[in-house]
Structure formats: structure tokens, C-alpha cells
Amino acid sequence: MLIILQHMKTHPTPRTRVRRVADNAAYDTATLYAIIDDAYVCHIAFSDGSNDGSAPHCIPTACWREGGHLYIHGSNGSRMLKRLAESEACVTITHVDGLVMARSAFNHSMNYRSAMVYGQFEAVEGDAKRRTMEAFMEQLLPGRQAQVRGGSDKEYAATTVMRISLEEAACKVRSGGPQDDAEDMSIDTWTGVLPLQRVRAAPIPAEGAGAAPAYVQQWQHGAE
Amino acid sequence: MLIILQHMKTHPTPRTRVRRVADNAAYDTATLYAIIDDAYVCHIAFSDGSNDGSAPHCIPTACWREGGHLYIHGSNGSRMLKRLAESEACVTITHVDGLVMARSAFNHSMNYRSAMVYGQFEAVEGDAKRRTMEAFMEQLLPGRQAQVRGGSDKEYAATTVMRISLEEAACKVRSGGPQDDAEDMSIDTWTGVLPLQRVRAAPIPAEGAGAAPAYVQQWQHGAE
């Protein structure tokens, strides 16, 4: 499979320039890809097109990456997918890594990794649709695609796959311990990080499940 | 502290009526509050007000709940907080609970809990601002507020706290095992759920940290 890496704009655009705590901003591709690849879902903000000042929508959906694009899928009937074909969107992924405990209430913080992508989704059709859906499964669970019934023509026809370029994007990352004010350093209290992690728990077989393949047997102890 | 519970509209509004896989929809307050209370951050979709068809923004931020409102805070200089004072927003929280493995590729799914709230944020001022920021800390880490330097007048003056009513909201929850098509039941493959969980990892003390209080000692083994 040929993957062509597209690179983010070296200089942020007006809407990807990070304004708050700009020291936490990162615009490099490796950081962006790692944040996306660690995510099962993204949140997509899109307008309903009424232009009447009503709220945009923010909907979570499963996502995967191939090369320089982020992919999503859904039913042809999805309001979100119909709207995304017509207007610009913002896709955001956030991982919370821990609570940061400082000597003053206001210097408390969180460690996190977040990515924002702006642009317009485009439909993925035909063979490319089938190929990337299979790649999605293969990324989640290598080997599973061959152990299940693949998508039928009818199932593919009822499904919309869309992708957005990762070219206009920005990341924001905070890691490490607290940053206390100099005048607070004499306060005697515990400071540091209380980490949060996503882990894999023991598989729960369904009634009538067949033998567990390697990716199920190793699920709980795999790197997450 | 008096907490007045506000209840979600019994009947969904046009924008909170769940369209896709409506069987997963829930509109009850207990479900909504549990999803919010399990979150450290929410994603907020808001428009930049230009009305030129450009993308709305989707920004993650820390959140907490008191009674029938969701609260956020940030610097007075935050673009998002300025915009939220002027226009409607959509706040979404999503927890991914596991991968659902079925006998066909298209019946694979994810277990998740998500909540969407629509409305307009309002500023929280004066004593209420101070009180809810302290409540936020107390919810995260009971007892910590008394062990750190509290917010100064200057710090509070530089901080904006906003809240949104939880009255117009909807939840979507999927749990349990796969739902296979009847004609796929003879396929011999492993099916079930591969769970994902958020856990607390070992605290990382900063250099010069004081003695660990109970909420730090018990962090790693606390319920999450």
C-alpha cells in the first residue's frame, strides 16, 4: 500500500495559530500523527448551514488515519456526513494524561495531548472506500479482517466514507510537573502529577464465541 | 451548599433528538450527570461569528458540574470564552468503553457513552465564581483546597468562569456485546467486547514535594 505523507503547513494559518499558552503549541507532523493514531474517536464541529446564529454541532465518531488524511465513516443517512460534504469542519482529538498538582490553586493544571484539524471533508468512493475500511479494521485488530464476513456490496453502498486532509492542523501538548510561582515555593504541600491512562481490560466473550485469536488473547496486556 | 437540580426537557428538542441509531438515545438526567461527572474535559463547538461559512471551532477544556449546570473556566483573554458570551454552543463529552467484535466487518462497533448539551453559556461572577472554582478543586481532590494557596483577588480577576444549563441535552450510550445478523451466526470466529478503561497510575512527585496526603496515596487504587 502506497502511503503519501502530506505535511502540515510549516507556518500556522490564522485559525490554527495557538493563542492560549502558545508555548504548548506544536505544529509538527510526527506529533499530530501520534495524537491521531492514539485515538479511537474524534469530535467534529460543523454548522447546520442555517446561518441564523444557532449553535454548531459537536459529534463524536470513530476515526482512523492513512497517510496525510483522517478518515471517518457512517450511514448514508447521517446528517453530519451530508453536512460535511458541503461545509468546512473542525476535527479535534484530546487525550487527558494526568492532573498536575501545584502549590497554588491557580497553578493546578492537566497534562494532555490535543490535535485540531480544519478543512473540508471529501467523499471516498469505490475501491478506495473498500480498501480504507479494511485498513481501518487491520489497524485496530491485525488479522481480524480475514476472520469475519467482509462487507457486502449492499453494506458498502449504504455506507459513506469521508476523509479530511491533515495539512491545516495544530497540536497542543502539556506534559511534566507543575510550574509554581517563585513566591509559593515555601508552601509545604505535595506537588507532582497524578497520571491517568487508558488501558485494555479483560476480553468479554459473547455467547457462542469461537476460539480467541492472538489479538484477543494478548489484548489485556498489549501496549495501549 | 444548596444544589438545585434542573431537569432536562422530557421531550427532545429538534436539535437534541438523536437521529442515528435512536435506540441508543437516552434523555434522562441521571445518565447525563453520570457521563459528565466521569469526564475531566469536554469539547465545545462554537462559531467564530463571521457568518462566512467558515468552520466552527472545536476546543477541549476542563469541565465540572454543579447541579444542573456544566462549568468551564479560562483566562479572560480566551477567544473561546469571549465568543461563548455572545453565541450558542454545543458541548460534547465522550467516553469510549470498548471495541465490539462481531461476525461481520460491518457489525463491528464501539461501546461508548456520550452527552451533548446545547445552549448559551453565561458568566459566573463574584462570590459564585470563587465558590464554584473551589468546588471544582474539591470534586477533583477532596481536601486539597485547604492544602494550597487559594486564588488571589488578582488571579480571580484574570479568570473567566462560565456555565451552561444542562436542560437541553441528549445522551447516546452503547453497551453490551455484538448484534450479529441471523445469517452470519454460523461463522466460527471470536466475538465479544475488548474493553477499554481509564485508570489512575502511580503518582509522580515533583522535586521538593511535601508529604503525600490521602488522595495522593490512594490515587492509584481509587475507583476511576
PDB file of C-alpha atoms in Angstrom, chain B:
ATOM      1  CA  MET B   1     -24.204  24.114  49.756  1.00  0.00           C
ATOM      2  CA  LEU B   2     -27.576  24.168  48.065  1.00  0.00           C
ATOM      3  CA  ILE B   3     -27.710  22.350  44.786  1.00  0.00           C
ATOM      4  CA  ILE B   4     -30.853  22.812  42.758  1.00  0.00           C
ATOM      5  CA  LEU B   5     -31.327  20.039  40.244  1.00  0.00           C
ATOM      6  CA  GLN B   6     -32.638  21.183  36.921  1.00  0.00           C
ATOM      7  CA  HIS B   7     -34.140  18.591  34.683  1.00  0.00           C
ATOM      8  CA  MET B   8     -33.705  18.052  31.008  1.00  0.00           C
ATOM      9  CA  LYS B   9     -36.651  18.654  28.806  1.00  0.00           C
ATOM     10  CA  THR B  10     -38.690  15.462  28.814  1.00  0.00           C
ATOM     11  CA  HIS B  11     -39.163  15.652  25.090  1.00  0.00           C
ATOM     12  CA  PRO B  12     -36.078  16.236  22.979  1.00  0.00           C
ATOM     13  CA  THR B  13     -35.876  19.476  21.017  1.00  0.00           C
ATOM     14  CA  PRO B  14     -35.228  19.283  17.273  1.00  0.00           C
ATOM     15  CA  ARG B  15     -31.509  19.587  17.868  1.00  0.00           C
ATOM     16  CA  THR B  16     -31.260  17.085  20.713  1.00  0.00           C
ATOM     17  CA  ARG B  17     -33.386  14.410  19.076  1.00  0.00           C
ATOM     18  CA  VAL B  18     -30.985  11.590  18.310  1.00  0.00           C
ATOM     19  CA  ARG B  19     -31.247  10.628  14.664  1.00  0.00           C
ATOM     20  CA  ARG B  20     -28.789   7.812  14.056  1.00  0.00           C
ATOM     21  CA  VAL B  21     -29.327   4.521  15.935  1.00  0.00           C
ATOM     22  CA  ALA B  22     -32.021   6.160  18.007  1.00  0.00           C
ATOM     23  CA  ASP B  23     -32.310   3.049  20.198  1.00  0.00           C
ATOM     24  CA  ASN B  24     -29.065   4.152  21.856  1.00  0.00           C
ATOM     25  CA  ALA B  25     -30.528   7.510  22.835  1.00  0.00           C
ATOM     26  CA  ALA B  26     -31.216   8.477  26.444  1.00  0.00           C
ATOM     27  CA  TYR B  27     -32.712  11.707  27.685  1.00  0.00           C
ATOM     28  CA  ASP B  28     -32.757  11.126  31.443  1.00  0.00           C
ATOM     29  CA  THR B  29     -30.926  13.325  33.907  1.00  0.00           C
ATOM     30  CA  ALA B  30     -29.163  10.542  35.815  1.00  0.00           C
ATOM     31  CA  THR B  31     -27.495   9.247  32.649  1.00  0.00           C
ATOM     32  CA  LEU B  32     -26.458  12.759  31.624  1.00  0.00           C
ATOM     33  CA  TYR B  33     -24.992  13.652  35.022  1.00  0.00           C
ATOM     34  CA  ALA B  34     -23.070  10.360  35.264  1.00  0.00           C
ATOM     35  CA  ILE B  35     -21.449  10.911  31.865  1.00  0.00           C
ATOM     36  CA  ILE B  36     -20.459  14.479  32.756  1.00  0.00           C
ATOM     37  CA  ASP B  37     -19.209  13.550  36.229  1.00  0.00           C
ATOM     38  CA  ASP B  38     -16.922  10.910  34.708  1.00  0.00           C
ATOM     39  CA  ALA B  39     -15.232  13.491  32.455  1.00  0.00           C
ATOM     40  CA  TYR B  40     -12.213  15.706  33.016  1.00  0.00           C
ATOM     41  CA  VAL B  41     -12.708  17.589  29.752  1.00  0.00           C
ATOM     42  CA  CYS B  42     -15.451  18.409  27.280  1.00  0.00           C
ATOM     43  CA  HIS B  43     -15.281  19.554  23.650  1.00  0.00           C
ATOM     44  CA  ILE B  44     -17.039  22.812  22.816  1.00  0.00           C
ATOM     45  CA  ALA B  45     -18.180  23.699  19.298  1.00  0.00           C
ATOM     46  CA  PHE B  46     -18.727  27.384  18.667  1.00  0.00           C
ATOM     47  CA  SER B  47     -18.833  29.654  15.677  1.00  0.00           C
ATOM     48  CA  ASP B  48     -16.397  32.494  15.219  1.00  0.00           C
ATOM     49  CA  GLY B  49     -19.245  34.765  14.325  1.00  0.00           C
ATOM     50  CA  SER B  50     -18.055  35.668  10.868  1.00  0.00           C
ATOM     51  CA  ASN B  51     -21.066  34.006   9.191  1.00  0.00           C
ATOM     52  CA  ASP B  52     -18.959  33.493   6.078  1.00  0.00           C
ATOM     53  CA  GLY B  53     -19.352  29.732   6.003  1.00  0.00           C
ATOM     54  CA  SER B  54     -16.005  29.127   7.641  1.00  0.00           C
ATOM     55  CA  ALA B  55     -15.606  26.217  10.036  1.00  0.00           C
ATOM     56  CA  PRO B  56     -16.781  26.435  13.599  1.00  0.00           C
ATOM     57  CA  HIS B  57     -14.149  25.658  16.220  1.00  0.00           C
ATOM     58  CA  CYS B  58     -13.977  22.601  18.454  1.00  0.00           C
ATOM     59  CA  ILE B  59     -11.888  23.196  21.562  1.00  0.00           C
ATOM     60  CA  PRO B  60     -11.318  20.905  24.559  1.00  0.00           C
ATOM     61  CA  THR B  61     -11.433  22.357  28.039  1.00  0.00           C
ATOM     62  CA  ALA B  62     -11.680  21.174  31.637  1.00  0.00           C
ATOM     63  CA  CYS B  63     -15.232  20.984  32.955  1.00  0.00           C
ATOM     64  CA  TRP B  64     -17.151  20.230  36.098  1.00  0.00           C
ATOM     65  CA  ARG B  65     -20.803  20.025  37.095  1.00  0.00           C
ATOM     66  CA  GLU B  66     -22.757  21.610  39.901  1.00  0.00           C
ATOM     67  CA  GLY B  67     -26.442  20.844  39.943  1.00  0.00           C
ATOM     68  CA  GLY B  68     -27.997  21.467  36.561  1.00  0.00           C
ATOM     69  CA  HIS B  69     -25.055  23.341  35.021  1.00  0.00           C
ATOM     70  CA  LEU B  70     -21.746  22.450  33.426  1.00  0.00           C
ATOM     71  CA  TYR B  71     -18.926  24.870  34.288  1.00  0.00           C
ATOM     72  CA  ILE B  72     -15.727  25.843  32.485  1.00  0.00           C
ATOM     73  CA  HIS B  73     -13.039  28.415  33.159  1.00  0.00           C
ATOM     74  CA  GLY B  74     -10.187  30.126  31.424  1.00  0.00           C
ATOM     75  CA  SER B  75      -8.221  33.295  31.001  1.00  0.00           C
ATOM     76  CA  ASN B  76     -10.138  36.489  30.367  1.00  0.00           C
ATOM     77  CA  GLY B  77      -8.170  36.676  27.117  1.00  0.00           C
ATOM     78  CA  SER B  78      -9.549  33.401  25.780  1.00  0.00           C
ATOM     79  CA  ARG B  79     -11.119  33.796  22.350  1.00  0.00           C
ATOM     80  CA  MET B  80     -13.447  30.911  23.070  1.00  0.00           C
ATOM     81  CA  LEU B  81     -14.789  32.404  26.294  1.00  0.00           C
ATOM     82  CA  LYS B  82     -15.381  35.760  24.591  1.00  0.00           C
ATOM     83  CA  ARG B  83     -17.291  34.079  21.797  1.00  0.00           C
ATOM     84  CA  LEU B  84     -19.298  31.893  24.171  1.00  0.00           C
ATOM     85  CA  ALA B  85     -20.646  35.015  25.845  1.00  0.00           C
ATOM     86  CA  GLU B  86     -22.177  36.055  22.527  1.00  0.00           C
ATOM     87  CA  SER B  87     -23.416  32.934  20.789  1.00  0.00           C
ATOM     88  CA  GLU B  88     -24.816  29.463  21.212  1.00  0.00           C
ATOM     89  CA  ALA B  89     -22.599  26.451  21.698  1.00  0.00           C
ATOM     90  CA  CYS B  90     -22.669  22.678  21.702  1.00  0.00           C
ATOM     91  CA  VAL B  91     -20.783  20.858  24.448  1.00  0.00           C
ATOM     92  CA  THR B  92     -19.953  17.182  23.937  1.00  0.00           C
ATOM     93  CA  ILE B  93     -18.392  14.589  26.215  1.00  0.00           C
ATOM     94  CA  THR B  94     -17.500  11.095  25.034  1.00  0.00           C
ATOM     95  CA  HIS B  95     -16.135   8.038  26.833  1.00  0.00           C
ATOM     96  CA  VAL B  96     -15.002   5.056  24.759  1.00  0.00           C
ATOM     97  CA  ASP B  97     -15.612   1.835  26.712  1.00  0.00           C
ATOM     98  CA  GLY B  98     -14.531  -0.867  24.295  1.00  0.00           C
ATOM     99  CA  LEU B  99     -14.397  -2.415  20.851  1.00  0.00           C
ATOM    100  CA  VAL B 100     -17.316  -4.669  19.907  1.00  0.00           C
ATOM    101  CA  MET B 101     -16.332  -7.664  17.782  1.00  0.00           C
ATOM    102  CA  ALA B 102     -18.968  -9.228  15.561  1.00  0.00           C
ATOM    103  CA  ARG B 103     -19.087 -11.964  12.908  1.00  0.00           C
ATOM    104  CA  SER B 104     -19.200  -9.482  10.035  1.00  0.00           C
ATOM    105  CA  ALA B 105     -16.992  -6.468   9.458  1.00  0.00           C
ATOM    106  CA  PHE B 106     -19.928  -4.047   9.332  1.00  0.00           C
ATOM    107  CA  ASN B 107     -21.425  -5.223  12.625  1.00  0.00           C
ATOM    108  CA  HIS B 108     -18.276  -4.286  14.491  1.00  0.00           C
ATOM    109  CA  SER B 109     -18.915  -1.342  16.772  1.00  0.00           C
ATOM    110  CA  MET B 110     -17.706   0.541  19.823  1.00  0.00           C
ATOM    111  CA  ASN B 111     -19.206   0.778  23.267  1.00  0.00           C
ATOM    112  CA  TYR B 112     -19.352   4.377  24.409  1.00  0.00           C
ATOM    113  CA  ARG B 113     -21.178   6.944  26.499  1.00  0.00           C
ATOM    114  CA  SER B 114     -21.652  10.417  25.076  1.00  0.00           C
ATOM    115  CA  ALA B 115     -23.535  13.536  26.087  1.00  0.00           C
ATOM    116  CA  MET B 116     -24.369  16.621  24.019  1.00  0.00           C
ATOM    117  CA  VAL B 117     -25.576  19.884  25.518  1.00  0.00           C
ATOM    118  CA  TYR B 118     -26.897  22.857  23.544  1.00  0.00           C
ATOM    119  CA  GLY B 119     -27.373  26.353  24.840  1.00  0.00           C
ATOM    120  CA  GLN B 120     -25.657  29.585  25.674  1.00  0.00           C
ATOM    121  CA  PHE B 121     -23.027  29.960  28.351  1.00  0.00           C
ATOM    122  CA  GLU B 122     -23.400  32.695  30.941  1.00  0.00           C
ATOM    123  CA  ALA B 123     -20.661  34.296  33.028  1.00  0.00           C
ATOM    124  CA  VAL B 124     -20.381  33.368  36.698  1.00  0.00           C
ATOM    125  CA  GLU B 125     -19.301  36.393  38.705  1.00  0.00           C
ATOM    126  CA  GLY B 126     -18.205  37.452  42.168  1.00  0.00           C
ATOM    127  CA  ASP B 127     -18.649  35.099  45.115  1.00  0.00           C
ATOM    128  CA  ALA B 128     -20.266  32.465  42.908  1.00  0.00           C
ATOM    129  CA  LYS B 129     -17.138  32.389  40.749  1.00  0.00           C
ATOM    130  CA  ARG B 130     -14.884  31.823  43.754  1.00  0.00           C
ATOM    131  CA  ARG B 131     -17.224  29.249  45.262  1.00  0.00           C
ATOM    132  CA  THR B 132     -17.546  27.107  42.156  1.00  0.00           C
ATOM    133  CA  MET B 133     -13.808  27.149  41.431  1.00  0.00           C
ATOM    134  CA  GLU B 134     -13.256  25.859  44.958  1.00  0.00           C
ATOM    135  CA  ALA B 135     -15.970  23.251  44.425  1.00  0.00           C
ATOM    136  CA  PHE B 136     -14.185  22.145  41.241  1.00  0.00           C
ATOM    137  CA  MET B 137     -10.975  21.521  43.197  1.00  0.00           C
ATOM    138  CA  GLU B 138     -12.891  19.774  45.962  1.00  0.00           C
ATOM    139  CA  GLN B 139     -14.577  17.446  43.479  1.00  0.00           C
ATOM    140  CA  LEU B 140     -11.290  16.531  41.843  1.00  0.00           C
ATOM    141  CA  LEU B 141      -9.335  16.106  45.074  1.00  0.00           C
ATOM    142  CA  PRO B 142     -11.288  16.323  48.336  1.00  0.00           C
ATOM    143  CA  GLY B 143      -9.235  18.205  50.920  1.00  0.00           C
ATOM    144  CA  ARG B 144      -6.687  19.752  48.578  1.00  0.00           C
ATOM    145  CA  GLN B 145      -8.145  23.254  48.586  1.00  0.00           C
ATOM    146  CA  ALA B 146      -7.056  23.650  52.235  1.00  0.00           C
ATOM    147  CA  GLN B 147      -3.502  22.471  51.483  1.00  0.00           C
ATOM    148  CA  VAL B 148      -2.596  25.001  48.781  1.00  0.00           C
ATOM    149  CA  ARG B 149      -2.566  28.761  48.387  1.00  0.00           C
ATOM    150  CA  GLY B 150      -6.072  29.766  47.406  1.00  0.00           C
ATOM    151  CA  GLY B 151      -6.735  32.042  44.481  1.00  0.00           C
ATOM    152  CA  SER B 152      -5.779  35.694  44.964  1.00  0.00           C
ATOM    153  CA  ASP B 153      -8.061  38.563  44.023  1.00  0.00           C
ATOM    154  CA  LYS B 154      -5.770  39.220  41.081  1.00  0.00           C
ATOM    155  CA  GLU B 155      -5.936  35.607  39.904  1.00  0.00           C
ATOM    156  CA  TYR B 156      -9.732  35.540  40.155  1.00  0.00           C
ATOM    157  CA  ALA B 157      -9.975  38.878  38.355  1.00  0.00           C
ATOM    158  CA  ALA B 158      -7.950  37.482  35.441  1.00  0.00           C
ATOM    159  CA  THR B 159     -10.150  34.382  35.180  1.00  0.00           C
ATOM    160  CA  THR B 160     -13.489  33.927  33.484  1.00  0.00           C
ATOM    161  CA  VAL B 161     -15.869  31.241  34.730  1.00  0.00           C
ATOM    162  CA  MET B 162     -18.878  30.333  32.608  1.00  0.00           C
ATOM    163  CA  ARG B 163     -21.698  27.832  32.904  1.00  0.00           C
ATOM    164  CA  ILE B 164     -24.281  26.311  30.600  1.00  0.00           C
ATOM    165  CA  SER B 165     -27.626  24.882  31.602  1.00  0.00           C
ATOM    166  CA  LEU B 166     -27.984  21.126  31.156  1.00  0.00           C
ATOM    167  CA  GLU B 167     -31.649  21.479  30.293  1.00  0.00           C
ATOM    168  CA  GLU B 168     -31.281  20.930  26.538  1.00  0.00           C
ATOM    169  CA  ALA B 169     -29.230  17.777  26.285  1.00  0.00           C
ATOM    170  CA  ALA B 170     -29.186  14.254  24.972  1.00  0.00           C
ATOM    171  CA  CYS B 171     -27.082  11.205  25.647  1.00  0.00           C
ATOM    172  CA  LYS B 172     -26.174   8.281  23.477  1.00  0.00           C
ATOM    173  CA  VAL B 173     -24.921   5.074  25.042  1.00  0.00           C
ATOM    174  CA  ARG B 174     -23.943   1.720  23.590  1.00  0.00           C
ATOM    175  CA  SER B 175     -23.045  -1.173  25.874  1.00  0.00           C
ATOM    176  CA  GLY B 176     -23.017  -4.937  25.735  1.00  0.00           C
ATOM    177  CA  GLY B 177     -21.967  -7.432  23.107  1.00  0.00           C
ATOM    178  CA  PRO B 178     -22.268  -7.574  19.332  1.00  0.00           C
ATOM    179  CA  GLN B 179     -25.523  -7.800  17.405  1.00  0.00           C
ATOM    180  CA  ASP B 180     -24.907 -10.184  14.543  1.00  0.00           C
ATOM    181  CA  ASP B 181     -27.135 -10.765  11.558  1.00  0.00           C
ATOM    182  CA  ALA B 182     -29.019 -14.058  11.765  1.00  0.00           C
ATOM    183  CA  GLU B 183     -27.436 -15.323   8.559  1.00  0.00           C
ATOM    184  CA  ASP B 184     -23.924 -14.785   9.981  1.00  0.00           C
ATOM    185  CA  MET B 185     -24.383 -16.925  13.095  1.00  0.00           C
ATOM    186  CA  SER B 186     -22.707 -19.991  11.582  1.00  0.00           C
ATOM    187  CA  ILE B 187     -19.421 -18.107  11.104  1.00  0.00           C
ATOM    188  CA  ASP B 188     -16.932 -19.504  13.615  1.00  0.00           C
ATOM    189  CA  THR B 189     -14.931 -16.574  14.984  1.00  0.00           C
ATOM    190  CA  TRP B 190     -14.329 -14.911  18.318  1.00  0.00           C
ATOM    191  CA  THR B 191     -16.984 -12.350  19.191  1.00  0.00           C
ATOM    192  CA  GLY B 192     -17.429 -10.183  22.219  1.00  0.00           C
ATOM    193  CA  VAL B 193     -16.090  -6.968  23.700  1.00  0.00           C
ATOM    194  CA  LEU B 194     -12.498  -5.790  24.065  1.00  0.00           C
ATOM    195  CA  PRO B 195     -12.893  -3.289  26.928  1.00  0.00           C
ATOM    196  CA  LEU B 196     -11.037  -0.015  27.328  1.00  0.00           C
ATOM    197  CA  GLN B 197     -10.800   1.690  30.707  1.00  0.00           C
ATOM    198  CA  ARG B 198      -9.334   4.858  32.134  1.00  0.00           C
ATOM    199  CA  VAL B 199      -7.180   4.092  35.173  1.00  0.00           C
ATOM    200  CA  ARG B 200      -5.084   6.037  37.633  1.00  0.00           C
ATOM    201  CA  ALA B 201      -1.351   5.342  37.509  1.00  0.00           C
ATOM    202  CA  ALA B 202       1.310   5.834  40.187  1.00  0.00           C
ATOM    203  CA  PRO B 203       1.704   9.480  41.342  1.00  0.00           C
ATOM    204  CA  ILE B 204       4.856  11.242  40.162  1.00  0.00           C
ATOM    205  CA  PRO B 205       6.084  13.616  42.892  1.00  0.00           C
ATOM    206  CA  ALA B 206       7.727  16.870  41.844  1.00  0.00           C
ATOM    207  CA  GLU B 207      11.115  17.789  43.245  1.00  0.00           C
ATOM    208  CA  GLY B 208      10.629  19.156  46.751  1.00  0.00           C
ATOM    209  CA  ALA B 209       7.123  17.751  47.136  1.00  0.00           C
ATOM    210  CA  GLY B 210       5.762  17.614  50.683  1.00  0.00           C
ATOM    211  CA  ALA B 211       4.237  14.536  52.286  1.00  0.00           C
ATOM    212  CA  ALA B 212       1.586  12.745  50.229  1.00  0.00           C
ATOM    213  CA  PRO B 213      -1.933  13.269  51.579  1.00  0.00           C
ATOM    214  CA  ALA B 214      -4.552  10.502  51.456  1.00  0.00           C
ATOM    215  CA  TYR B 215      -5.868  11.450  47.994  1.00  0.00           C
ATOM    216  CA  VAL B 216      -2.356  11.037  46.572  1.00  0.00           C
ATOM    217  CA  GLN B 217      -1.563   7.834  48.476  1.00  0.00           C
ATOM    218  CA  GLN B 218      -4.851   6.309  47.372  1.00  0.00           C
ATOM    219  CA  TRP B 219      -4.811   7.734  43.841  1.00  0.00           C
ATOM    220  CA  GLN B 220      -3.556   4.671  42.019  1.00  0.00           C
ATOM    221  CA  HIS B 221      -6.018   2.324  43.648  1.00  0.00           C
ATOM    222  CA  GLY B 222      -9.030   4.598  43.714  1.00  0.00           C
ATOM    223  CA  ALA B 223     -12.106   3.923  41.676  1.00  0.00           C
ATOM    224  CA  GLU B 224     -11.877   5.621  38.295  1.00  0.00           C
TER     225      GLU B 224
END
